[in-house]
Coordinates of N, CA and C in Angstrom, one line a residue:
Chain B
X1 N -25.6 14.9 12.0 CA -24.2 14.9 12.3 C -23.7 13.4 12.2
X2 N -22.5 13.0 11.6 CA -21.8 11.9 11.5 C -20.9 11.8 12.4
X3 N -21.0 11.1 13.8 CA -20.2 10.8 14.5 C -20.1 8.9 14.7
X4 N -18.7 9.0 15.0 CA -18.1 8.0 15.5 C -17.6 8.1 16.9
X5 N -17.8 7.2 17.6 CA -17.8 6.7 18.6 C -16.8 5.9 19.5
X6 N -15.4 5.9 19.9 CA -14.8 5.2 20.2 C -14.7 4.6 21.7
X7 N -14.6 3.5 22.3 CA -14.3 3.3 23.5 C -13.1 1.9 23.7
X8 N -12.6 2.5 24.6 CA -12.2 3.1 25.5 C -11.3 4.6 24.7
X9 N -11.3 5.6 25.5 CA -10.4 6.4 24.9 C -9.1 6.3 25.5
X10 N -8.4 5.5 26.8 CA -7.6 5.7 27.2 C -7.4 4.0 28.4
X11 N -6.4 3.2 27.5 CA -6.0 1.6 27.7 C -4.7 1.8 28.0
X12 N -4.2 1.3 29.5 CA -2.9 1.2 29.9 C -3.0 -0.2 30.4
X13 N -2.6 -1.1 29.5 CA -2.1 -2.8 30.0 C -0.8 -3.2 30.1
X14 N -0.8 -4.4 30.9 CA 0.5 -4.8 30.7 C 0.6 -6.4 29.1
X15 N 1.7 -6.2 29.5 CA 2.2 -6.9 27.8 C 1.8 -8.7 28.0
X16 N 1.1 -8.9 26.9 CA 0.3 -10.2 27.5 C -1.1 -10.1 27.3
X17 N -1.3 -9.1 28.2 CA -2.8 -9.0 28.2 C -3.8 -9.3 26.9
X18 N -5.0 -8.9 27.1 CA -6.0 -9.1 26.0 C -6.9 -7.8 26.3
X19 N -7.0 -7.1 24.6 CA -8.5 -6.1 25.0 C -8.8 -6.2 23.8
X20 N -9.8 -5.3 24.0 CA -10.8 -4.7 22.8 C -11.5 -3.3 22.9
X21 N -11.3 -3.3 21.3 CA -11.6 -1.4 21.4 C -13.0 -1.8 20.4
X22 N -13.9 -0.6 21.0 CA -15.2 -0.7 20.2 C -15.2 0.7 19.2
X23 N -16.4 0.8 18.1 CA -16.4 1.7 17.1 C -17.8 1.4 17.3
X24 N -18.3 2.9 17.3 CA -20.0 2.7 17.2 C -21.0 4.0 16.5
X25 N -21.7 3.8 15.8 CA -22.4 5.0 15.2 C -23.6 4.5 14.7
X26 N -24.5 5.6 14.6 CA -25.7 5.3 14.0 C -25.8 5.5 12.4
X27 N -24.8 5.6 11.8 CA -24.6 5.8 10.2 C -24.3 4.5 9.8
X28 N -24.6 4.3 8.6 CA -24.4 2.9 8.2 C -23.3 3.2 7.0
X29 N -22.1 2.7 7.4 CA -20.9 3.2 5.9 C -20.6 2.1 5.1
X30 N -20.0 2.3 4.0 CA -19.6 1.6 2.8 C -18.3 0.8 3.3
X31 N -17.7 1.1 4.2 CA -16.7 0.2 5.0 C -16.4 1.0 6.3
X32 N -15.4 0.0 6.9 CA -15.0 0.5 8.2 C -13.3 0.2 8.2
X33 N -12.8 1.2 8.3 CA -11.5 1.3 7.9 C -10.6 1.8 10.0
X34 N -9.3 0.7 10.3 CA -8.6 1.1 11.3 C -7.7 1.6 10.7
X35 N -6.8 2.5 11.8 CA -5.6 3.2 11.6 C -5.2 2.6 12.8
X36 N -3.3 2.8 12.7 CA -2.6 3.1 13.7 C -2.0 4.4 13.8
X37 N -1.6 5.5 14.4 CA -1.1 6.8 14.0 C 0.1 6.7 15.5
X38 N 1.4 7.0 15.5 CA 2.5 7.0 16.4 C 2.8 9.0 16.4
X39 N 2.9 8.8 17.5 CA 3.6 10.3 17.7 C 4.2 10.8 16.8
X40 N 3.7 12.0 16.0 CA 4.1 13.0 14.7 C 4.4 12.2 13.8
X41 N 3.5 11.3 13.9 CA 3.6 10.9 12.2 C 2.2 10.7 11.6
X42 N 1.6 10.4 10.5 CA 0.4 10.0 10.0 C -0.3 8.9 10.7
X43 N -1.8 8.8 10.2 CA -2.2 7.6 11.0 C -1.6 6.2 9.5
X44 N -1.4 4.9 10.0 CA -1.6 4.1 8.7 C -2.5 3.2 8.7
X45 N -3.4 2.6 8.0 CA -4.1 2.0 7.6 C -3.8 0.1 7.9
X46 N -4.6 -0.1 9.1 CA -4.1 -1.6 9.4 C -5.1 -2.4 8.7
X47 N -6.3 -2.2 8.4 CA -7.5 -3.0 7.6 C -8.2 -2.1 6.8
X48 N -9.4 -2.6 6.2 CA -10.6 -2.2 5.7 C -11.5 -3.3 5.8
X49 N -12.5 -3.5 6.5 CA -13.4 -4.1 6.5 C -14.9 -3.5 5.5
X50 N -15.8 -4.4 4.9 CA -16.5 -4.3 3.6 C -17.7 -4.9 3.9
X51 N -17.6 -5.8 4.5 CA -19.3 -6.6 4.5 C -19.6 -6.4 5.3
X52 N -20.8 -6.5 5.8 CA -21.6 -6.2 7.1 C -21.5 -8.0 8.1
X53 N -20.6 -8.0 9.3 CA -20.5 -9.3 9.5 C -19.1 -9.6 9.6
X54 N -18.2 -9.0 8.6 CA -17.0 -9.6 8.0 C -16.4 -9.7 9.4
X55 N -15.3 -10.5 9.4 CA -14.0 -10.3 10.1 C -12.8 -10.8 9.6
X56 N -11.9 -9.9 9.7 CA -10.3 -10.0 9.2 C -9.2 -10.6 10.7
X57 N -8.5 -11.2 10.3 CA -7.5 -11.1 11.6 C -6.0 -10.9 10.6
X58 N -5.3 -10.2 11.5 CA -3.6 -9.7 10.8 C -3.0 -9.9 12.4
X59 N -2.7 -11.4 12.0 CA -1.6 -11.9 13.4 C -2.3 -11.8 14.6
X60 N -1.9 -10.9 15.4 CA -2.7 -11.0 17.1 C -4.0 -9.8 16.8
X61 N -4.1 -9.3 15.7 CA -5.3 -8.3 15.7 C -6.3 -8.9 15.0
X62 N -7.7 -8.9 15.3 CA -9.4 -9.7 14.9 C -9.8 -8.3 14.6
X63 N -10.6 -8.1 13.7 CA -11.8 -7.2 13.0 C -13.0 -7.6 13.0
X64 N -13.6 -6.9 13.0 CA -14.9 -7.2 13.1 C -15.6 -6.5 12.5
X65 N -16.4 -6.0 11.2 CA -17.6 -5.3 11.4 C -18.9 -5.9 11.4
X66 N -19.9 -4.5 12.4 CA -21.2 -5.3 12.5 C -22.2 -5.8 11.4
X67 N -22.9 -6.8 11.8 CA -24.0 -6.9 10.9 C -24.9 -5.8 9.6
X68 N -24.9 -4.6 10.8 CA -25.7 -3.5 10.2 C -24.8 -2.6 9.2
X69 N -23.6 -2.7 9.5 CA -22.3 -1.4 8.8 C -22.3 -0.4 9.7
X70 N -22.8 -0.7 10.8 CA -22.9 0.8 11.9 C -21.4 0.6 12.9
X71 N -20.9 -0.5 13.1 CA -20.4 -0.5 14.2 C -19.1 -1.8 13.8
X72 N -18.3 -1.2 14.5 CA -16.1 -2.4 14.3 C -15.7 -2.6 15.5
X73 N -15.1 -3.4 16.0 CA -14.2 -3.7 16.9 C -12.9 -4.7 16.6
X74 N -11.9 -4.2 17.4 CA -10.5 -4.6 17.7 C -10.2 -5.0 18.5
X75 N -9.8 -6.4 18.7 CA -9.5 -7.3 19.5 C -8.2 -7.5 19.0
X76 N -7.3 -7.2 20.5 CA -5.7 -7.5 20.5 C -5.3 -8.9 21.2
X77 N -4.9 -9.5 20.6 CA -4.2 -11.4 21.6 C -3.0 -10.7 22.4
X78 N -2.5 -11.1 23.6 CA -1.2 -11.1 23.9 C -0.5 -9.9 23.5
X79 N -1.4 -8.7 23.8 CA -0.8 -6.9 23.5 C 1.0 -6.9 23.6
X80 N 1.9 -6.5 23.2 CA 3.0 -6.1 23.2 C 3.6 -4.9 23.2
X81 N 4.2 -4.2 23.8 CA 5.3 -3.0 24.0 C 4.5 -2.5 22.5
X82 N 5.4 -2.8 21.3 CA 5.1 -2.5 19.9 C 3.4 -2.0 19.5
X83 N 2.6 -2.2 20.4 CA 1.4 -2.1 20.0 C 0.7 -0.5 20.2
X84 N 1.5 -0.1 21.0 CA 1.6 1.2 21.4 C 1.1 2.1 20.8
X85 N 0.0 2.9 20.9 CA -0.2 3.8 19.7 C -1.7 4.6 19.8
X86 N -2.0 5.1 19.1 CA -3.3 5.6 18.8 C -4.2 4.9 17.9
X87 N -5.0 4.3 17.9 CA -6.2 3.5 17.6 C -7.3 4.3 16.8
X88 N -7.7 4.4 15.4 CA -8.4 5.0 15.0 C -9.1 4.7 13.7
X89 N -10.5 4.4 14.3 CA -11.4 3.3 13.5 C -11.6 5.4 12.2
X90 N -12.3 4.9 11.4 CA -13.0 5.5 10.3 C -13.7 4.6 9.4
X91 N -15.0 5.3 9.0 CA -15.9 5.3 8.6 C -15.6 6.0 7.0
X92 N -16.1 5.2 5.6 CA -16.4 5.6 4.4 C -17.8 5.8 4.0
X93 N -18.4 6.8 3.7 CA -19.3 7.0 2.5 C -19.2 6.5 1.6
X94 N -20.6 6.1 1.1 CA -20.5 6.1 -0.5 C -19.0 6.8 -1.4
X95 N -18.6 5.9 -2.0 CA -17.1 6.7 -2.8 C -17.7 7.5 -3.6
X96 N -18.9 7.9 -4.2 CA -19.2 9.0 -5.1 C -19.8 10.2 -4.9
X97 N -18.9 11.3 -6.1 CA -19.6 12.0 -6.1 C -18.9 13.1 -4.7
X98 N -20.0 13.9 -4.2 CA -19.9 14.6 -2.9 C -20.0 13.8 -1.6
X99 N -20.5 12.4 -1.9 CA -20.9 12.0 -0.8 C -19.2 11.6 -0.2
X100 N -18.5 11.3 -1.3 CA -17.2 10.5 -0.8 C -16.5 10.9 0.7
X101 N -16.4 10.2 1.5 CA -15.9 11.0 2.5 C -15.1 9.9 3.4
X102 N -14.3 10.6 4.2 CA -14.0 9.3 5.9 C -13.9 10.0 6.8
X103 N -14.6 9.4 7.6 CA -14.8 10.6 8.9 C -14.3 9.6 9.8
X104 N -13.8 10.4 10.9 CA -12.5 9.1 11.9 C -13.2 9.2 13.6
X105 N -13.2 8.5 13.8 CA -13.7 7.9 15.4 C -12.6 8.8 16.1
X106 N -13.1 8.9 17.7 CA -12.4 9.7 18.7 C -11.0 9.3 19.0
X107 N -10.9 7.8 18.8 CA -9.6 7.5 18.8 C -9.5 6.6 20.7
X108 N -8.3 5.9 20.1 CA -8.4 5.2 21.7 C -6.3 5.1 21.5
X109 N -6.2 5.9 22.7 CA -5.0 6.0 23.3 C -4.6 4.6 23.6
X110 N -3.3 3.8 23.3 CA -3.1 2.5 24.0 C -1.7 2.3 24.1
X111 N -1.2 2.2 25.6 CA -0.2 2.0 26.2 C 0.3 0.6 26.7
X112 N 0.7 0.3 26.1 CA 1.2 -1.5 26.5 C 2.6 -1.2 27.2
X113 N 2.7 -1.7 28.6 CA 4.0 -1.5 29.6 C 4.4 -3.2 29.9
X114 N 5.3 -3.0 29.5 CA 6.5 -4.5 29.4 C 6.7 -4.6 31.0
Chain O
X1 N 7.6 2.3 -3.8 CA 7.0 3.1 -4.0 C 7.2 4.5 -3.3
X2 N 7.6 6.1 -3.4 CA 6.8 7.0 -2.7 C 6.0 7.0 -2.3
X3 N 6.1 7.4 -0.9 CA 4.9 7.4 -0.2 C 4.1 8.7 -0.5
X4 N 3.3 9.4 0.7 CA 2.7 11.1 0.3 C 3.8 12.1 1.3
X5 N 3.9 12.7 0.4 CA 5.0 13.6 0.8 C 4.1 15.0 0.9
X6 N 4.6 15.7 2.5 CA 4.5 16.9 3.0 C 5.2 17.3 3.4
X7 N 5.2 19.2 2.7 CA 6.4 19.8 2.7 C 5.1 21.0 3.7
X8 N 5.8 22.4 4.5 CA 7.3 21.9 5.3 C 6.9 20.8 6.7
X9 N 7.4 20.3 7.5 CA 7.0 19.4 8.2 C 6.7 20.2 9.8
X10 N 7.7 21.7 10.0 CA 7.1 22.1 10.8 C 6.9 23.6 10.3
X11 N 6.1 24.3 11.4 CA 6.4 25.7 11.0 C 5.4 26.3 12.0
X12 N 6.1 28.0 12.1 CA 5.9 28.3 13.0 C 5.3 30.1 13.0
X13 N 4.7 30.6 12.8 CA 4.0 31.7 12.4 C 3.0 32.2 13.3
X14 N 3.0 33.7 13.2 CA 2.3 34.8 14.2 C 0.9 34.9 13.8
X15 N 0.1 35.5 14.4 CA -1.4 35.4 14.4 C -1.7 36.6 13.5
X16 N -2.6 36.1 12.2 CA -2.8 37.4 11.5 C -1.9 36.8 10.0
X17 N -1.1 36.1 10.2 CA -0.2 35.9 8.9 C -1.0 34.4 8.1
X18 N -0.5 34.1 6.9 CA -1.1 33.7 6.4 C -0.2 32.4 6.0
X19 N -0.9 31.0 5.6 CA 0.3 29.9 5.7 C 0.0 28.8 4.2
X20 N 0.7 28.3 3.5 CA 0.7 27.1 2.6 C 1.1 26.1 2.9
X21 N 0.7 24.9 2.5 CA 1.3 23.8 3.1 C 0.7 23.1 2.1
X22 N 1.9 22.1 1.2 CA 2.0 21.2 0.6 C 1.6 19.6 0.3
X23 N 1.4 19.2 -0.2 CA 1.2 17.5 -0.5 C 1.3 17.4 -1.8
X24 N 2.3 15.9 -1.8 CA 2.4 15.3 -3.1 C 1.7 13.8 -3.1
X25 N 0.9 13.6 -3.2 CA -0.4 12.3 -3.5 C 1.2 11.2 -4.2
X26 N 0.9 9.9 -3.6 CA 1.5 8.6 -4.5 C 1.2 8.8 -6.1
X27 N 1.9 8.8 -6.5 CA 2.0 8.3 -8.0 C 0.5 7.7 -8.9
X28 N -0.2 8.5 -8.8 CA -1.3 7.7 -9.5 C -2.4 7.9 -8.7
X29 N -2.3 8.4 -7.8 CA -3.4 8.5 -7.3 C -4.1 9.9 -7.2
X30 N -5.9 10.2 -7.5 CA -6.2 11.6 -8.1 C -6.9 12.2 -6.6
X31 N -6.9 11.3 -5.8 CA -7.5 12.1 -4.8 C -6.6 12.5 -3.5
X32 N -7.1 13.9 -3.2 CA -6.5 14.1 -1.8 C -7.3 15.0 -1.3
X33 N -7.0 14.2 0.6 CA -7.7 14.6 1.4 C -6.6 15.3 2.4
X34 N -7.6 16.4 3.3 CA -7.0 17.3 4.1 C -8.0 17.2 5.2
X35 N -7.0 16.8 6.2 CA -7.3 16.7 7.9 C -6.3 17.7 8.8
X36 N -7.3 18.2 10.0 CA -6.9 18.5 11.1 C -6.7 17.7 12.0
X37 N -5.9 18.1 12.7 CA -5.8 16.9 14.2 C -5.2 17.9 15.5
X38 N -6.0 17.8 16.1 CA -5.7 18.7 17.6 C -6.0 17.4 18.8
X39 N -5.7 18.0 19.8 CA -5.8 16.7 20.8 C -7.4 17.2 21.2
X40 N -8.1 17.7 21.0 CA -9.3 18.2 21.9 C -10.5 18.0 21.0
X41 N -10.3 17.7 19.6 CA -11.3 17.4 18.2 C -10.8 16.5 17.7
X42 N -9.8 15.8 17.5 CA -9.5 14.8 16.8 C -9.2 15.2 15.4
X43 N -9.1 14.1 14.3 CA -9.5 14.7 12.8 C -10.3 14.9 12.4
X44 N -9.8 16.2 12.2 CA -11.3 16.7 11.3 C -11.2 17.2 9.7
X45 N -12.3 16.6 9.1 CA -12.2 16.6 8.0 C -12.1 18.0 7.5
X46 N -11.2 18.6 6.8 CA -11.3 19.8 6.0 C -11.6 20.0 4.4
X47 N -11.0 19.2 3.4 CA -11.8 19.4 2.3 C -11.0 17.9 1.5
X48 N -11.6 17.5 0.1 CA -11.1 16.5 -0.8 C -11.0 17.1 -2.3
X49 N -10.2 16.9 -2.9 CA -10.3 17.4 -4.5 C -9.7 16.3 -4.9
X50 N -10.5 16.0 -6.0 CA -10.1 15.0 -7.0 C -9.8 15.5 -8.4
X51 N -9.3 15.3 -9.3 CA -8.6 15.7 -10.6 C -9.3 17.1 -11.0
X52 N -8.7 17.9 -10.0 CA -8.0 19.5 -9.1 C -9.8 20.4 -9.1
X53 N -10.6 19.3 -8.7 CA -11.8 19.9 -8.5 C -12.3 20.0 -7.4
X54 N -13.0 20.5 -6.5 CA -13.0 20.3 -4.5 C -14.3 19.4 -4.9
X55 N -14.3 18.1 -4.1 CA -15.4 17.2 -4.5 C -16.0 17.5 -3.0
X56 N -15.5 17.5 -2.2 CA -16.3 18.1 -0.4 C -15.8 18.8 0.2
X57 N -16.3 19.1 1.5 CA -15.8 20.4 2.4 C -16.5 19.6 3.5
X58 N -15.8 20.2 4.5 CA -16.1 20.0 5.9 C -16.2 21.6 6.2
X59 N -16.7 21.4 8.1 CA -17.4 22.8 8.3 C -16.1 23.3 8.8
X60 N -15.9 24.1 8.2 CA -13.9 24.9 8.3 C -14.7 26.4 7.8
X61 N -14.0 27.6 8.4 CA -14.3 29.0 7.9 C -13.3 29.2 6.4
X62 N -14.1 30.0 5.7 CA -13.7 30.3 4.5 C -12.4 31.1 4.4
X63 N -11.3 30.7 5.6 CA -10.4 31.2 6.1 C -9.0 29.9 5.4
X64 N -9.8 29.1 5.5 CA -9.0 27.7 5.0 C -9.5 27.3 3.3
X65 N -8.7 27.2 2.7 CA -8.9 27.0 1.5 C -7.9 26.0 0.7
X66 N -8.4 25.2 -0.3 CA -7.3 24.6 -1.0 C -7.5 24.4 -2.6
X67 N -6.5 24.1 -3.2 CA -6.4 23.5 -4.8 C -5.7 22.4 -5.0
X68 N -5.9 21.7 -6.3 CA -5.1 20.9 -6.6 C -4.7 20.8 -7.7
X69 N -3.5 20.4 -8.1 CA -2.7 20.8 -9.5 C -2.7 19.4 -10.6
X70 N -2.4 19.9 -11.8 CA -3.0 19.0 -12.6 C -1.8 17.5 -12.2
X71 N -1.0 17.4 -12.0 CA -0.2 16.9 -11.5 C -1.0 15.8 -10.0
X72 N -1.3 16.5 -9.9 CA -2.7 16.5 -8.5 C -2.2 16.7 -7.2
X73 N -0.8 17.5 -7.1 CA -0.1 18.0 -5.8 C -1.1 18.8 -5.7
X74 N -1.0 19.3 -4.2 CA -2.8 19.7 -3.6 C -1.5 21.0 -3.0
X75 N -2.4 22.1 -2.7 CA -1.5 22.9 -1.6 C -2.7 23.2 -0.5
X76 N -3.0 23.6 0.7 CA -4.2 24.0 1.0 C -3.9 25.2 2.2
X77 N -4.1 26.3 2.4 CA -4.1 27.7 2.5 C -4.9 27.9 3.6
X78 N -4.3 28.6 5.1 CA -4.9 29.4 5.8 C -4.8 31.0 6.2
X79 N -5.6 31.6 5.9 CA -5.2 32.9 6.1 C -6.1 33.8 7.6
X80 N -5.5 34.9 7.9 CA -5.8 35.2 9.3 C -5.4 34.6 10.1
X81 N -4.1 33.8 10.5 CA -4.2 32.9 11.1 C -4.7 33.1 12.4
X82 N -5.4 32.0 13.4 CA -5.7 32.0 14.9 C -4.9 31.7 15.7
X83 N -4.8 31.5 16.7 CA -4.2 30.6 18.2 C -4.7 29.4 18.0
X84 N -6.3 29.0 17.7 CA -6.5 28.0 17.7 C -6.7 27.3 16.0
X85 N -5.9 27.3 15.3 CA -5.6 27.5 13.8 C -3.9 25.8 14.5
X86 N -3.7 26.2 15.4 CA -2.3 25.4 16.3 C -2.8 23.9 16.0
X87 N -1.8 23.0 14.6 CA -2.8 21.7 15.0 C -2.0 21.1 14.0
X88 N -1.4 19.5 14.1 CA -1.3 18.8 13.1 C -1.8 18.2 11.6
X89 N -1.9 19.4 10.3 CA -2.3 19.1 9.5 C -2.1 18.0 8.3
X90 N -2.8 17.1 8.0 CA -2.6 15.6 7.5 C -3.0 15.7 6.1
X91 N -2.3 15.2 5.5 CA -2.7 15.2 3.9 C -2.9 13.4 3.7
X92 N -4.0 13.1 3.0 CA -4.1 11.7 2.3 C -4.2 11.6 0.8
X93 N -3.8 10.9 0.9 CA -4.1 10.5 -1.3 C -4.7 9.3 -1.4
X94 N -5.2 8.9 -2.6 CA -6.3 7.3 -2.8 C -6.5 7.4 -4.2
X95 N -6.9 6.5 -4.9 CA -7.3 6.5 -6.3 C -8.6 7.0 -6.1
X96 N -9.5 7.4 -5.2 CA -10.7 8.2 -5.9 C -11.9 7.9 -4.5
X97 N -11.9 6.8 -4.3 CA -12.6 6.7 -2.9 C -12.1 6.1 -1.6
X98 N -13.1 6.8 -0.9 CA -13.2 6.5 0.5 C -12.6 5.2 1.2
X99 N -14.2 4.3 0.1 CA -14.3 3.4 0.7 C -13.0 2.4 0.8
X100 N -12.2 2.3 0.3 CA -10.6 1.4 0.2 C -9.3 2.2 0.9
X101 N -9.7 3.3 1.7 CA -8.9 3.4 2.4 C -7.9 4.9 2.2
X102 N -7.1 5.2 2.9 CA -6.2 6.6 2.4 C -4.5 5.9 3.1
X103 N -3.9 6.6 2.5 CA -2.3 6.8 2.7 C -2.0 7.9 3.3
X104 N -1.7 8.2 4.2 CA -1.3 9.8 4.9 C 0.2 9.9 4.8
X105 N -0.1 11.7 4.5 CA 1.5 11.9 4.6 C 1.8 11.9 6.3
X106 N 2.9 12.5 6.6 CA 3.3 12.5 7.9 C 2.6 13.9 8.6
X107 N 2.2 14.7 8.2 CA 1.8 15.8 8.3 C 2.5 17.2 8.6
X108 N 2.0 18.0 8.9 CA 2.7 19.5 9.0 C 2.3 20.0 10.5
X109 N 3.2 20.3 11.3 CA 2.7 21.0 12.3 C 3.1 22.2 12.1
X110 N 1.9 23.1 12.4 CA 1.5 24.2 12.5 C 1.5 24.7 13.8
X111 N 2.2 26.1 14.2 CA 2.3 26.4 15.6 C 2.0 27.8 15.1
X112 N 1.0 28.5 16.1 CA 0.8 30.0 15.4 C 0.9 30.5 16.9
X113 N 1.8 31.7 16.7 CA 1.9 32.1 18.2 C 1.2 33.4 18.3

């Protein structure tokens, strides 16, 4: 079974603060891809991470993936009202073939209060 | 650019009846994927076709089904509907893999009473 792993499922901070959401699995994937997804709409795509090690930053958000390709985290600077949202790491397969796939972490609830 | 467009955005149908639901993939791009999303499973993967061939499946009853047109608008099909069939259905599109990522449409809610 391909599962992903998210923690925390459920982050209520105030605006300012600092957190971090983990992604964890025992599958090793071809990248590690975040969403953001807002009430009745799709999730969208805030990164893709590729190398095992890498890390990206976009403004107050840091990426991380691990060494192995097993495992991502998200680190927020100075959370804001706007940050609001559903948090949702996924995992790629190999792009070919049958194997192609993205299978999405549990997801982490995040509530930023001004 | 167009983004992925899903048609209808809501809908609402009796148990027993049968439902379509739409996607139009970005401009160029041959793959699309089909997710569920319930608050109690998260997304779950339902199937991918790429240039209108099913390249995977997820574990879904042969109750859900889909195609994709040469065009590569996807439609994807549940029939019998359930109670628990009740769930935000997501469409993505990509030039072909995984690994760079998906575009989602906004999805379709599905309400079966």
């Amino acid at each position: 079974t391909q599962l992903l792993e998210q923690s925390p499922q459920f982050l209520s901070i105030q605006e300012g603060e600092n957190l971090t959401v983990y992604c964890n699995s025992s599958s090793v994937f071809s990248s590690l891809q975040w969403y953001r997804q807002e009430p009745g709409e799709g999730p969208v795509l805030l990164v893709t991470v590729v190398t095992g090690g890498e890390v990206k930053k976009l403004k107050r958000l840091t990426f991380q993936f691990g060494d192995a390709r097993k495992d991502s985290s998200l680190h927020i600077t100075a959370a804001q009202p706007g940050d609001t949202g559903l948090y949702l790491c996924a995992g790629a397969f190999n792009g070919r073939g049958a194997t192609n796939k993205l299978i999405f972490g549990t997801g982490t609830l995040l509530a930023v209060q001004p | 650019k167009a983004g992925v467009t899903q048609t209808p955005r809501y809908l609402i149908k009796t148990r027993g009846q049968q439902v379509t639901l739409s996607c139009s993939p970005i401009s160029g791009h041959r793959s699309v994927s089909w997710y569920q999303q319930t608050p109690g499973q998260g997304l779950q993967f339902l199937f991918e076709y790429f240039s209108e061939t099913q390249r995977n499946k997820g574990n879904f009853p042969g109750r859900f089904s889909g195609r994709q047109f040469s065009n590569s608008r996807s439609e994807m099909n549940v029939s019998t509907l359930e109670l628990g069939d009740s769930a935000l259905y997501l469409c993505a599109s990509s030039w072909g893999q995984a690994t760079y990522g998906y575009t989602f449409g906004s999805g379709t809610r599905l309400t079966v009473v």
